[in-house]
Amino acid sequence: MPTPSMEDYLENIYKLIEQKGYARVSDIAEALEVHPSSVTKMVQKLDQSKYLVYEKYRGLVLTPKGKKIGKRLVDRHTLLEEFLRIIGVEEDLIYNDVEGIEHHLSWDSITCIEYLVEYFQKNPERIEELRALKEADELEDVNG
């Protein structure tokens, strides 16, 4: 299994390739806000682990294994964003919260969250009930 740092790289490489058709070291460095030399080192590790094929000055290509994991990581991120949105987390907090928790959840927990999100999407009245509960609690806190 890739480390959390490897996961961040794979997720971003996958997204870049989906958006642009390619991922260069400079694009990855910009997306992750790291130095290009750090990207080169990690890309070499990902190449050794068979997640991608890296040729200096030619770019990189995800292997089938790298594509599968990259897609799964992007899907995990999207799922967790949707979950936090459904349960009423403020929009400006969602991205950082997902970044903070995504590497700390087991795939079993992710699967359970997936079922919960699906349940809420099929039963939108439950989302309204949850939000009403939260609002009532917040009003109680304000009114003392």
Coordinates of C-alpha atoms in Angstrom, one line a residue:
M1 CA 0.0 0.0 0.0
P2 CA 1.3 3.5 -0.8
T3 CA 2.2 5.9 2.1
P4 CA -0.1 8.9 2.7
S5 CA 2.5 11.1 0.9
M6 CA 2.5 8.7 -2.1
E7 CA -1.3 8.8 -2.1
D8 CA -1.2 12.6 -2.3
Y9 CA 1.1 12.4 -5.3
L10 CA -0.9 9.6 -7.0
E11 CA -4.2 11.4 -6.5
N12 CA -2.8 14.7 -8.0
I13 CA -1.1 12.9 -10.9
Y14 CA -4.3 11.1 -11.7
K15 CA -6.3 14.4 -11.6
L16 CA -3.7 16.2 -13.8
I17 CA -3.8 13.4 -16.4
E18 CA -7.6 13.4 -16.4
Q19 CA -7.7 17.2 -16.8
K20 CA -4.8 17.8 -19.2
G21 CA -3.9 14.5 -20.6
Y22 CA -0.4 14.6 -19.0
A23 CA 1.3 15.4 -15.7
R24 CA 4.7 17.2 -15.7
V25 CA 7.0 17.5 -12.6
S26 CA 6.3 21.3 -12.6
D27 CA 2.5 20.7 -12.7
I28 CA 2.7 18.3 -9.8
A29 CA 5.0 20.6 -7.8
E30 CA 2.5 23.5 -8.3
A31 CA -0.5 21.4 -7.4
L32 CA 1.1 20.1 -4.2
E33 CA 3.0 23.3 -3.4
V34 CA 6.4 21.5 -3.1
H35 CA 9.8 21.9 -4.8
P36 CA 10.3 20.2 -8.2
S37 CA 13.2 18.2 -6.7
S38 CA 10.9 16.7 -4.1
V39 CA 8.5 15.7 -6.9
T40 CA 11.3 14.0 -8.9
K41 CA 12.3 12.0 -5.8
M42 CA 8.8 10.9 -5.1
V43 CA 8.1 10.1 -8.8
Q44 CA 11.2 7.9 -8.8
K45 CA 9.8 6.0 -5.7
L46 CA 6.4 5.6 -7.4
D47 CA 8.2 4.3 -10.5
Q48 CA 10.1 1.8 -8.4
S49 CA 6.8 0.7 -6.7
K50 CA 5.3 0.2 -10.2
Y51 CA 2.6 2.9 -9.8
L52 CA 4.0 4.8 -12.8
V53 CA 6.6 4.9 -15.5
Y54 CA 8.9 7.9 -15.3
E55 CA 11.4 8.8 -18.0
K56 CA 13.5 11.8 -17.3
Y57 CA 12.6 14.8 -19.7
R58 CA 9.8 12.7 -21.2
G59 CA 7.2 12.8 -18.5
L60 CA 5.3 10.1 -16.7
V61 CA 2.5 7.6 -17.3
L62 CA 0.5 5.8 -14.7
T63 CA 0.6 2.1 -14.8
P64 CA -2.8 0.2 -14.6
K65 CA -2.0 -0.2 -10.8
G66 CA -1.3 3.5 -10.5
K67 CA -4.5 4.5 -12.4
K68 CA -6.6 2.2 -10.3
I69 CA -5.3 3.6 -7.0
G70 CA -5.3 7.2 -8.3
K71 CA -9.0 6.9 -9.3
R72 CA -9.8 5.3 -6.0
L73 CA -8.1 8.2 -4.1
V74 CA -9.9 10.8 -6.1
D75 CA -13.2 9.0 -5.5
R76 CA -12.4 8.8 -1.8
H77 CA -11.7 12.6 -1.7
T78 CA -15.0 13.4 -3.5
L79 CA -16.9 11.0 -1.2
L80 CA -15.6 12.6 1.9
E81 CA -16.3 16.1 0.6
E82 CA -19.9 15.1 -0.1
F83 CA -20.2 13.4 3.3
L84 CA -19.0 16.6 5.1
R85 CA -21.3 18.7 3.0
I86 CA -24.3 16.5 3.8
I87 CA -23.7 16.6 7.6
G88 CA -23.5 20.4 7.5
V89 CA -19.8 21.2 7.7
E90 CA -19.2 24.8 6.5
E91 CA -18.1 24.8 2.8
D92 CA -14.8 26.8 3.5
L93 CA -13.7 24.1 6.0
I94 CA -14.5 21.0 3.9
Y95 CA -11.3 20.8 1.7
N96 CA -8.9 21.1 4.6
D97 CA -10.9 18.7 6.8
V98 CA -10.9 16.1 4.0
E99 CA -7.1 16.6 3.6
G100 CA -6.7 16.1 7.3
I101 CA -8.8 12.9 7.6
E102 CA -8.6 11.0 4.3
H103 CA -5.3 9.2 5.1
H104 CA -6.5 8.2 8.6
L105 CA -9.6 6.3 7.7
S106 CA -9.5 2.6 6.8
W107 CA -11.1 1.5 3.6
D108 CA -13.7 -0.2 5.7
S109 CA -14.7 3.2 7.2
I110 CA -14.7 4.7 3.7
T111 CA -17.1 2.0 2.5
C112 CA -19.4 2.6 5.5
I113 CA -19.4 6.4 4.8
E114 CA -20.2 5.6 1.2
Y115 CA -23.3 3.6 2.3
L116 CA -24.3 6.5 4.6
V117 CA -23.9 9.1 1.8
E118 CA -25.9 6.9 -0.6
Y119 CA -28.6 6.5 2.1
F120 CA -28.8 10.3 2.6
Q121 CA -28.9 10.9 -1.2
K122 CA -31.8 8.4 -1.5
N123 CA -33.6 9.9 1.5
P124 CA -33.1 13.7 1.3
E125 CA -35.7 14.2 4.0
R126 CA -33.2 12.7 6.4
I127 CA -30.7 15.4 5.4
E128 CA -33.3 18.0 6.3
E129 CA -34.0 16.4 9.6
L130 CA -30.2 16.3 10.4
R131 CA -29.8 20.0 9.5
A132 CA -32.9 20.9 11.6
L133 CA -31.4 19.1 14.5
K134 CA -28.2 21.0 14.1
E135 CA -29.9 24.3 13.7
A136 CA -32.1 23.7 16.8
D137 CA -29.0 22.8 18.8
E138 CA -27.1 25.9 17.6
L139 CA -30.2 28.1 18.5
E140 CA -30.2 26.6 22.0
D141 CA -26.5 27.4 22.4
V142 CA -27.2 31.1 21.4
N143 CA -30.2 31.5 23.6
G144 CA -28.6 29.8 26.5

